[in-house]
Short mmCIF file of C-alpha atoms in Angstrom, two decimals:
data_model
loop_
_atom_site.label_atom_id
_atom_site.label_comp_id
_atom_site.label_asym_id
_atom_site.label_seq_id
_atom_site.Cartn_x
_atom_site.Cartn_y
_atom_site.Cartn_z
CA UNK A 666 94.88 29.56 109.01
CA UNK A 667 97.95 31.27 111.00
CA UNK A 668 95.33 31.12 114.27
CA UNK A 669 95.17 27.57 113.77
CA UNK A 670 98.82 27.27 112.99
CA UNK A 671 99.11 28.56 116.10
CA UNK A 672 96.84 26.45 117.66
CA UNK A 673 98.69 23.21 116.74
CA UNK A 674 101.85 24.55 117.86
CA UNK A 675 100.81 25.05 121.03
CA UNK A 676 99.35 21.27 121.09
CA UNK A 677 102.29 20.12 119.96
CA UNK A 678 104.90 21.68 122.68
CA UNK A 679 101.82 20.52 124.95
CA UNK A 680 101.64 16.47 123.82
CA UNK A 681 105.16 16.18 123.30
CA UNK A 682 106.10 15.74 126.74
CA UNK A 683 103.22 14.15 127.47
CA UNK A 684 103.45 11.07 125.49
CA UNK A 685 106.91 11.37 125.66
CA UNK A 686 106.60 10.31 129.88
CA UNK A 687 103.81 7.60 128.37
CA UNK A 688 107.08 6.39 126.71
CA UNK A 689 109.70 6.37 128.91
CA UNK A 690 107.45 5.42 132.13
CA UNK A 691 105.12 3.00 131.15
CA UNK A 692 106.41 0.85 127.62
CA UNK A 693 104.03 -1.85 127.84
CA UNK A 694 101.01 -0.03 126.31
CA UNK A 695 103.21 1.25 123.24
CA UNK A 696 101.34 4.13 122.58
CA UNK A 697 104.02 6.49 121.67
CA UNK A 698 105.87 3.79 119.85
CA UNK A 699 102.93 3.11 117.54
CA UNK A 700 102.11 7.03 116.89
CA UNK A 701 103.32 8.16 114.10
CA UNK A 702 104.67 11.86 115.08
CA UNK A 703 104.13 12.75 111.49
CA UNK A 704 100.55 12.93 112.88
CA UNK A 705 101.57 16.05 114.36
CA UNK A 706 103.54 17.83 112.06
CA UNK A 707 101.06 17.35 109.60
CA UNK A 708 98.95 19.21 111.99
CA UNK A 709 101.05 22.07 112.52
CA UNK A 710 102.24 22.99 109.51
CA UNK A 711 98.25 21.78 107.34
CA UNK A 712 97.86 24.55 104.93
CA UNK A 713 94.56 22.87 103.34
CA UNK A 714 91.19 24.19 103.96
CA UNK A 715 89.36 22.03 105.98
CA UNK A 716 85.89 21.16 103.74
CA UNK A 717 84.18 18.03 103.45
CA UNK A 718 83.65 18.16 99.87
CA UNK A 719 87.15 18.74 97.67
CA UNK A 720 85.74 18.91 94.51
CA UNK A 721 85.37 22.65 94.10
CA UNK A 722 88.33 24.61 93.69
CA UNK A 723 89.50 27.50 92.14
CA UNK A 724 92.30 29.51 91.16
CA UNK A 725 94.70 27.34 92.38
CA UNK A 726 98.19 28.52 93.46
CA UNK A 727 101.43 26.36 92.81
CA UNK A 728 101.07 25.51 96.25
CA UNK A 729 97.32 24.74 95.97
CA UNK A 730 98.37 22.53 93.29
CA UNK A 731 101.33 20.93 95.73
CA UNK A 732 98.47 20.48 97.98
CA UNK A 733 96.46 18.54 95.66
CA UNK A 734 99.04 16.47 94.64
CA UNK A 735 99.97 15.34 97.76
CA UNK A 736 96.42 15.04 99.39
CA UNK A 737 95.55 12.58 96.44
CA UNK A 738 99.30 10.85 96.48
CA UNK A 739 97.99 10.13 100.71
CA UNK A 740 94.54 8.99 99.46
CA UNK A 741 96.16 6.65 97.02
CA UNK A 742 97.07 4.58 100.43
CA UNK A 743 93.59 5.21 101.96
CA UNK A 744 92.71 2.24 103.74
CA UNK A 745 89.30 1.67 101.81
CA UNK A 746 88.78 -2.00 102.08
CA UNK A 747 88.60 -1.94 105.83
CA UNK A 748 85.18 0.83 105.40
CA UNK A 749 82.11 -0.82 106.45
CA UNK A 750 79.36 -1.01 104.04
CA UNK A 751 76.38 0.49 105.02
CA UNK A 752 73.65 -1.33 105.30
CA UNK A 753 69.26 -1.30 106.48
CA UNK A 754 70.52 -1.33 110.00
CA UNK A 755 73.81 1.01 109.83
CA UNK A 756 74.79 3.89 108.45
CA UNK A 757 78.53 4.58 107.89
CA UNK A 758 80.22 8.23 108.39
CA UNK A 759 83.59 8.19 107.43
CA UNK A 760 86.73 10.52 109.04
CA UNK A 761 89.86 11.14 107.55
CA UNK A 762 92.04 13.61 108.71
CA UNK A 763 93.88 13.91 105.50
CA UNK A 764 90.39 14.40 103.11
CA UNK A 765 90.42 11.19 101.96
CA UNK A 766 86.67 10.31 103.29
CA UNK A 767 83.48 13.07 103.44
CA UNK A 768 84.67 14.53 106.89
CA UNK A 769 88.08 15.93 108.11
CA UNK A 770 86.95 16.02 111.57
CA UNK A 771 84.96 14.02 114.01
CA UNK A 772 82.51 16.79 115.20
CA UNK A 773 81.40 17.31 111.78
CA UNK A 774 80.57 13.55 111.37
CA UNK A 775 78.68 14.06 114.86
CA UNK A 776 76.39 16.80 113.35
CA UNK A 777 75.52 15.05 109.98
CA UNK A 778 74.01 11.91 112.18
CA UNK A 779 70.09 12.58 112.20
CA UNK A 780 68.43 13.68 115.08
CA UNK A 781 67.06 10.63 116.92
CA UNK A 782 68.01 7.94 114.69
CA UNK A 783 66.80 4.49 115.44
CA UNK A 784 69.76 3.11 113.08
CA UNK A 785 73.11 2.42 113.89
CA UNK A 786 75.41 5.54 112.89
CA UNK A 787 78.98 4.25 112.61
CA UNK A 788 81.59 7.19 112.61
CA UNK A 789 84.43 5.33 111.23
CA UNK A 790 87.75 7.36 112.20
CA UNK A 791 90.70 6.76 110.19
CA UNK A 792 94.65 6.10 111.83
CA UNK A 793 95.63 9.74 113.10
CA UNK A 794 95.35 12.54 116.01
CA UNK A 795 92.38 14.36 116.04
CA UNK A 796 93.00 17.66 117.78
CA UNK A 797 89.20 18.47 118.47
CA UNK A 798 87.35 18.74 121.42
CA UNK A 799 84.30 16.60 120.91
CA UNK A 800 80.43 16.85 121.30
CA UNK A 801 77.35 14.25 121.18
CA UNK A 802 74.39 15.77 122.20
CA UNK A 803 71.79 14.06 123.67
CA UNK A 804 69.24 14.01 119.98
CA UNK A 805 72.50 12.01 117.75
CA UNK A 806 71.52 8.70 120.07
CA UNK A 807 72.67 5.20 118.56
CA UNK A 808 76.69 6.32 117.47
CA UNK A 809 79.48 4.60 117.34
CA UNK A 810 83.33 5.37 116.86
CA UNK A 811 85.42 3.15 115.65
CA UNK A 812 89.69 3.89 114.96
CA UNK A 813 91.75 1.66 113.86
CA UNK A 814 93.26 1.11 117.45
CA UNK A 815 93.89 3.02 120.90
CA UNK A 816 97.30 3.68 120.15
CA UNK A 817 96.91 4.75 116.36
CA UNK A 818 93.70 6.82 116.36
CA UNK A 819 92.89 9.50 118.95
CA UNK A 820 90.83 12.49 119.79
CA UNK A 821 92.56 15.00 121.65
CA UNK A 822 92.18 18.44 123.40
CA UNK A 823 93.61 20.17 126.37
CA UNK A 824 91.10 22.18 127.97
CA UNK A 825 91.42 22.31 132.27
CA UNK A 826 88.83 22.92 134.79
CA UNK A 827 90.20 26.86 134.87
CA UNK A 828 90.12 26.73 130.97
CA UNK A 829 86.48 25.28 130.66
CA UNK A 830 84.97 26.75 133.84
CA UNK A 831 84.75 23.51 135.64
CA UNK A 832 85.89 20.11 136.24
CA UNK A 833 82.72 18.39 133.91
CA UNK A 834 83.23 20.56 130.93
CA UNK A 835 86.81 20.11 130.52
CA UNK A 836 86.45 16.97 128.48
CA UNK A 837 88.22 16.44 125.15
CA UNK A 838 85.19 14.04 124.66
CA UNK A 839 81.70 14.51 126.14
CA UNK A 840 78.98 12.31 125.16
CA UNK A 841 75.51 12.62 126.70
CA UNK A 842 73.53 10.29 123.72
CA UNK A 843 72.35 6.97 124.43
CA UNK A 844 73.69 3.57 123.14
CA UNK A 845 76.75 5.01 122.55
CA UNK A 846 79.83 2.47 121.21
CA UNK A 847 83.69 3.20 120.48
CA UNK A 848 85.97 0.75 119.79
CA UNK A 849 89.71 0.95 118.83
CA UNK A 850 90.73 4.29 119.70
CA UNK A 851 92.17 6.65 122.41
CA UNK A 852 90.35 9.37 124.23
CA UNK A 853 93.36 12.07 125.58
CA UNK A 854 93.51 15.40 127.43
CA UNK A 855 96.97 16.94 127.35
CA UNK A 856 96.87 19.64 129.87
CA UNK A 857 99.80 19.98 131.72
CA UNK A 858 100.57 17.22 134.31
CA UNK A 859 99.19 18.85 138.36
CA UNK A 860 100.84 18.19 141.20
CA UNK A 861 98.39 17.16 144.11
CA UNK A 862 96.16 20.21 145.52
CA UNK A 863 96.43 22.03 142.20
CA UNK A 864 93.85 24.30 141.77
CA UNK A 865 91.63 24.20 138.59
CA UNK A 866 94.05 21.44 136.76
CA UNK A 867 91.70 19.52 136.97
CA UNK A 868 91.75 17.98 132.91
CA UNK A 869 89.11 15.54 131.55
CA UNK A 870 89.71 13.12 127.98
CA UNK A 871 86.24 11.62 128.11
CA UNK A 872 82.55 12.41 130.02
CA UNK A 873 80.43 9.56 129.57
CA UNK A 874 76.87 11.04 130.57
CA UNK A 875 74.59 8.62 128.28
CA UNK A 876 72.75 5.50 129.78
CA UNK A 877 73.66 2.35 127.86
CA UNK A 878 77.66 2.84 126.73
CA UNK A 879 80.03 0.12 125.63
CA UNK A 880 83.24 1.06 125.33
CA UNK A 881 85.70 -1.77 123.44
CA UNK A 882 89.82 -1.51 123.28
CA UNK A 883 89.32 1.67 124.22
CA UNK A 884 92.46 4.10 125.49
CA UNK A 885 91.87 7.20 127.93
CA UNK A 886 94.95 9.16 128.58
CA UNK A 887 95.26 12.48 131.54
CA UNK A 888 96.22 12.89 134.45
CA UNK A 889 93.43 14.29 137.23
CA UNK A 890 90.25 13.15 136.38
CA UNK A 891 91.02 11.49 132.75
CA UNK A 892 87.92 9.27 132.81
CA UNK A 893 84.29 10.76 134.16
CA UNK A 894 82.34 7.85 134.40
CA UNK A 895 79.59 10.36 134.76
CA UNK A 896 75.96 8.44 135.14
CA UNK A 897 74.28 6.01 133.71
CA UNK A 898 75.14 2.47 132.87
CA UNK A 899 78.61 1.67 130.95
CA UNK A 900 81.04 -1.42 130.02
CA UNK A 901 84.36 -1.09 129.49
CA UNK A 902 86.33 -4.33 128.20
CA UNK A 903 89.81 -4.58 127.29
CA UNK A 904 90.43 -0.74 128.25
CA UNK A 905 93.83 1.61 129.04
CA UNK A 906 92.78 3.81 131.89
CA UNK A 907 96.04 5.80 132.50
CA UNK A 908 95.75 9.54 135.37
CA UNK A 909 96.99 10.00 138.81
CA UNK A 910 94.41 11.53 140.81
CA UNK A 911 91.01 10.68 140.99
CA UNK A 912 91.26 9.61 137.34
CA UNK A 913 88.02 7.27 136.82
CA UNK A 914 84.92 9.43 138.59
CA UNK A 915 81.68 10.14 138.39
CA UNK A 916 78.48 8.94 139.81
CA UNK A 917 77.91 6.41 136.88
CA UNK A 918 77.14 2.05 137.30
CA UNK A 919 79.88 0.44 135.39
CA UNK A 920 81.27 -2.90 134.83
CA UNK A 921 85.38 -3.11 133.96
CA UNK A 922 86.23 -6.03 132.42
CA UNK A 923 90.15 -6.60 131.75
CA UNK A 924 91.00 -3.42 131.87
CA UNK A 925 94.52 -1.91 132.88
CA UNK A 926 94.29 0.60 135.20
CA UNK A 927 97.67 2.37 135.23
CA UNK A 928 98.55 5.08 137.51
CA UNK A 929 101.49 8.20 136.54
CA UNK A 930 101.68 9.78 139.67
CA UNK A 931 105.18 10.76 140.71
CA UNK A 932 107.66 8.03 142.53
CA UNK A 933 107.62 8.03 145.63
CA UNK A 934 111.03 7.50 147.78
CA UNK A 935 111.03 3.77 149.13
CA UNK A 936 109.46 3.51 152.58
CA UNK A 937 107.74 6.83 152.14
CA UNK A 938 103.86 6.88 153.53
CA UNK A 939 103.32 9.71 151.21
CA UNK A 940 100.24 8.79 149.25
CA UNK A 941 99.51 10.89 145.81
CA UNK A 942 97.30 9.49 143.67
CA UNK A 943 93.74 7.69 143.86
CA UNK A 944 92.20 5.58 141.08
CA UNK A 945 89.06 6.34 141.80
CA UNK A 946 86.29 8.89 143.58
CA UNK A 947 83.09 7.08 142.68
CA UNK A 948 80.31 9.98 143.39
CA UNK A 949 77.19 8.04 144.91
CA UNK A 950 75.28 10.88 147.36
CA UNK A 951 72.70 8.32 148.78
CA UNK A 952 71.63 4.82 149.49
CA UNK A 953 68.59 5.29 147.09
CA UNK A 954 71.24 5.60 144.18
CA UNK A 955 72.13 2.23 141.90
CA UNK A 956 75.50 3.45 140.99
CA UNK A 957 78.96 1.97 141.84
CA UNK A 958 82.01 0.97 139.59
CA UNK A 959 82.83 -3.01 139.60
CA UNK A 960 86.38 -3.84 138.31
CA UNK A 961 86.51 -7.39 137.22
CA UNK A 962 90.14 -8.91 136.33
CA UNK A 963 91.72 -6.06 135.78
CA UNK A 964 95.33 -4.71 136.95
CA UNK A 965 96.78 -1.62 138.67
CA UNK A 966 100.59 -0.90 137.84
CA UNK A 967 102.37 2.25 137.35
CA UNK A 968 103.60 5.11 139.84
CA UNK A 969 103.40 6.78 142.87
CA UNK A 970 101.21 5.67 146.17
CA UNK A 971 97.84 5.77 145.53
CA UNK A 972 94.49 4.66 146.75
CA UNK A 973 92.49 2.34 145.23
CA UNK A 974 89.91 5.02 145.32
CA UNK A 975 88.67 7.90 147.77
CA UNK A 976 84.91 9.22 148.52
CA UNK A 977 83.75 11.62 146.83
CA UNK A 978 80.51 11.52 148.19
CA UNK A 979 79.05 10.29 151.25
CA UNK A 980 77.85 6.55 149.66
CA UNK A 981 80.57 5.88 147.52
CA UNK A 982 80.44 2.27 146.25
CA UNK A 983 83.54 0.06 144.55
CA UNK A 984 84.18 -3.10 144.13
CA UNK A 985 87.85 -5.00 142.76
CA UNK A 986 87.17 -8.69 141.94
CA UNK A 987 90.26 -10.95 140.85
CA UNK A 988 92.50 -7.96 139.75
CA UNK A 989 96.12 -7.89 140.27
CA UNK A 990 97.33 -4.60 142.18
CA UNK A 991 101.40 -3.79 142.36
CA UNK A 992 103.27 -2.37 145.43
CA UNK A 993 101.66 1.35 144.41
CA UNK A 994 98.64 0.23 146.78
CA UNK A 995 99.20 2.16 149.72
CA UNK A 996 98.66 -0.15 152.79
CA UNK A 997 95.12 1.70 154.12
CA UNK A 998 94.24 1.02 150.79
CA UNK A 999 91.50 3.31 150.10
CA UNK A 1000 90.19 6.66 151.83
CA UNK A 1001 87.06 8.40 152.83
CA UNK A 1002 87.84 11.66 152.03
CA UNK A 1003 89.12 12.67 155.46
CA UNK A 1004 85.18 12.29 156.84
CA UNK A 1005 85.06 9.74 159.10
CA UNK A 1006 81.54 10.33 159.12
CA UNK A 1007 81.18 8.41 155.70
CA UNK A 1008 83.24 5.23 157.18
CA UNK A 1009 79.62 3.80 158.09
CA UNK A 1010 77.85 4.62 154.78
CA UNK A 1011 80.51 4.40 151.57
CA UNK A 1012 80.91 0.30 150.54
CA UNK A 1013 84.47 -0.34 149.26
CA UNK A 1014 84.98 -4.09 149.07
CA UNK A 1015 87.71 -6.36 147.61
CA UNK A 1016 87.25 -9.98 146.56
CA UNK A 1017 90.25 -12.49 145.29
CA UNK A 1018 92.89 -10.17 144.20
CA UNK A 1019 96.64 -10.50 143.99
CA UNK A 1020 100.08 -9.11 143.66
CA UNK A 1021 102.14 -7.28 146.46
CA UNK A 1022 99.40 -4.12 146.73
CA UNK A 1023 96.36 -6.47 147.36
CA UNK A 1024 97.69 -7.51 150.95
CA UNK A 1025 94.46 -6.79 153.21
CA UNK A 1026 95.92 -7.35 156.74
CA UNK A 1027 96.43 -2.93 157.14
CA UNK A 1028 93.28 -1.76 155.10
CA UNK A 1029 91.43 0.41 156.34
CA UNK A 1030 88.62 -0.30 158.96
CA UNK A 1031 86.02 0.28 156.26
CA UNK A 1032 86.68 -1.83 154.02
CA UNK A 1033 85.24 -5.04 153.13
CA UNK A 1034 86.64 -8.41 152.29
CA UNK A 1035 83.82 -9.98 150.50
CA UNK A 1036 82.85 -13.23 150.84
CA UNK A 1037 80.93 -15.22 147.81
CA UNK A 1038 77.71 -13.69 149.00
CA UNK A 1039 78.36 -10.50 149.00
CA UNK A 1040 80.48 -10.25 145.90
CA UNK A 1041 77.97 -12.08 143.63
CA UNK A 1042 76.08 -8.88 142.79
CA UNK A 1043 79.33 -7.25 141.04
CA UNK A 1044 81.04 -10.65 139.32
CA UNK A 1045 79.08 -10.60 136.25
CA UNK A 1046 77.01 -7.88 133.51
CA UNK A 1047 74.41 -8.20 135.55
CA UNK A 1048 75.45 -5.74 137.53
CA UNK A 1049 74.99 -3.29 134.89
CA UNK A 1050 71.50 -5.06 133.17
CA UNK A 1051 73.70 -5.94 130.23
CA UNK A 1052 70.71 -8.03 128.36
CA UNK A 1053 68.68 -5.21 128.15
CA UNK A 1054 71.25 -3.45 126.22
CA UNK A 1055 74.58 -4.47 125.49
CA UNK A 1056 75.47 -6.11 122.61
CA UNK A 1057 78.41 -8.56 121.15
CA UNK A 1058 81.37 -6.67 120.06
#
């Protein structure tokens, strides 16, 4: 237990200063202000063996018996009414970081879902940080998390791309199952913050490598790379997407839906052309590819000078529709990766956006200002062959 003592100290001095910039910089999403730091100290200084059954012990110590006490004084307030009920359809896995449900940690939940279940597998997570780094293999298909909000309930981790040997695997959260769900609850890596052209900082909170994902008032919190929108087809509705560089990739087909898109690079001095942040580096590597990420009323506020998103690969492919940028567009708005080469093949469009960063007269030559033609393809679920597969919240 003193190795995992020391664990949680070192998370803490890590997410401290962290979430105390989420605080100071960017108020509106709250998500320090609704954390309970208690969260945390509980996790540094937990002296209780970590089993998902509590109902055999022995030779109990005073301070077993303290620890008793006050894990059944915490489960008195245990939330219970607000469990679903399983039912033909569903079955219900329940998380509670305190022992109050048949799992302490989310990974364990993971494993008990059966192997290719055609039901519904509900992992319902209880208020709290989850210091875990996160695994759903490709057999646990059908699984959904649900917290009890993104800024009350969140998985975190703080592995880099040095750390984890590479960008992909340095995800708090990686999920390569189909017909995955969350809903309610944050996803955060708390690396330390790079500065641009860091080497190996590179930190990931979620992968999303599953076909058929839905993600619902959802939070994902980093800095480079904090969302890999890996492959596959995903929603996101009503999301916090908060990095500097890069920080929603992948090669993946996804519709955003109202999502805030909020970027933490470092102020830049008024007047400055220094750019140091992008939003996005879709990954599309040819035109035979149906990939591309399609932002639909969303916003992009925050820090720094950034690009609405840079190309990754060759055929990169994004689309903003109706979403209000701030002044943190740089003017060129987007960039292809210093290849001029891929100015004839990557298809970065903009349709019917506002605020002071969504002034088109200095884009770059590349871009597109879509007329009603060519925008229809990305304006509705469609786009991502929502009735075969998504359903209702």
């Amino acid at each position: 237990m003193n190795n995992l003592n020391n664990l949680m100290t070192i998370a803490l001095s890590s997410l401290i200063p962290l979430l105390a910039f989420l605080l100071i910089n960017h108020p509106a999403p709250r998500f320090l202000s609704d954390l309970d730091f208690a969260f945390l100290r509980d996790h540094v200084t937990c002296r209780r063996h970590h089993h998902h059954h509590h109902h055999h012990r022995r030779h109990e110590s005073p301070a077993d018996e303290e620890d008793q006490a006050a894990s059944s004084s915490i489960c008195d307030m245990f939330p219970a009414s607000l469990l679903p009920t399983e039912t033909n359809t569903t079955s219900v896995f329940c998380v509670d970081r305190n022992g109050c449900c048949n799992f302490t940690t989310v990974q364990a939940a993971v494993d008990a879902v059966p192997n290719l279940s055609l039901k519904r597998n509900l992992i319902w997570i209880n208020s709290g940080i989850y210091y875990e780094k996160v695994m759903v293999p490709r057999s646990k298909q059908n699984v959904t998390f649900e917290g009890q909000g993104y800024t009350t309930t969140a998985i975190v981790w703080n592995d880099t791309a040095n750390s984890s040997h590479g960008t992909f695997y340095s995800a708090s959260v990686q999920v390569f199952s189909s017909n995955f769900i969350a809903k309610n609850i944050s996803f955060m890596n708390v690396a330390p913050i790079p500065g641009p052209g860091d080497v190996g900082a590179q930190a990931v909170a979620m992968r999303i490598g599953g076909d058929a994902a839905a993600f619902w008032s959802c939070g994902f919190f980093g800095a480079q790379d904090t969302l890999h929108d890996d492959r596959g087809r995903h929603y996101f509705k009503d999301c916090y997407i908060q990095g500097s560089i890069d920080f929603i990739f992948g090669n993946g087909r996804s519709f955003y839906e109202s999502c805030q898109l909020i970027s933490m690079a470092n102020p830049v001095p008024q007047g400055s052309k220094f750019v140091n942040g992008a939003v996005t580096a879709h990954g599309r590597a040819s035109a035979d590819e149906n990939s591309g990420f399609a932002f639909v009323n969303c916003s992009v506020a925050g820090t720094g000078r950034v690009w609405l998103g840079r190309a990754w690969r060759p055929f990169s492919r994004v689309v903003f529709v109706n979403t209000v940028m701030t002044d943190i567009i740089a003017p060129e708005g987007w960039n292809d990766f210093n290849d001029p080469a891929r100015d004839q093949t990557i298809f970065y469009g903009e349709y019917n956006c506002s605020g002071a960063g969504a002034n088109t007269g200095a884009r770059a030559p590349f871009v597109q200002r879509l007329n009603d033609t060519q925008v229809s393809p990305f304006l509705n679920l469609s786009f991502i062959d929502a009735d075969q597969w998504l359903h209702p919240y």
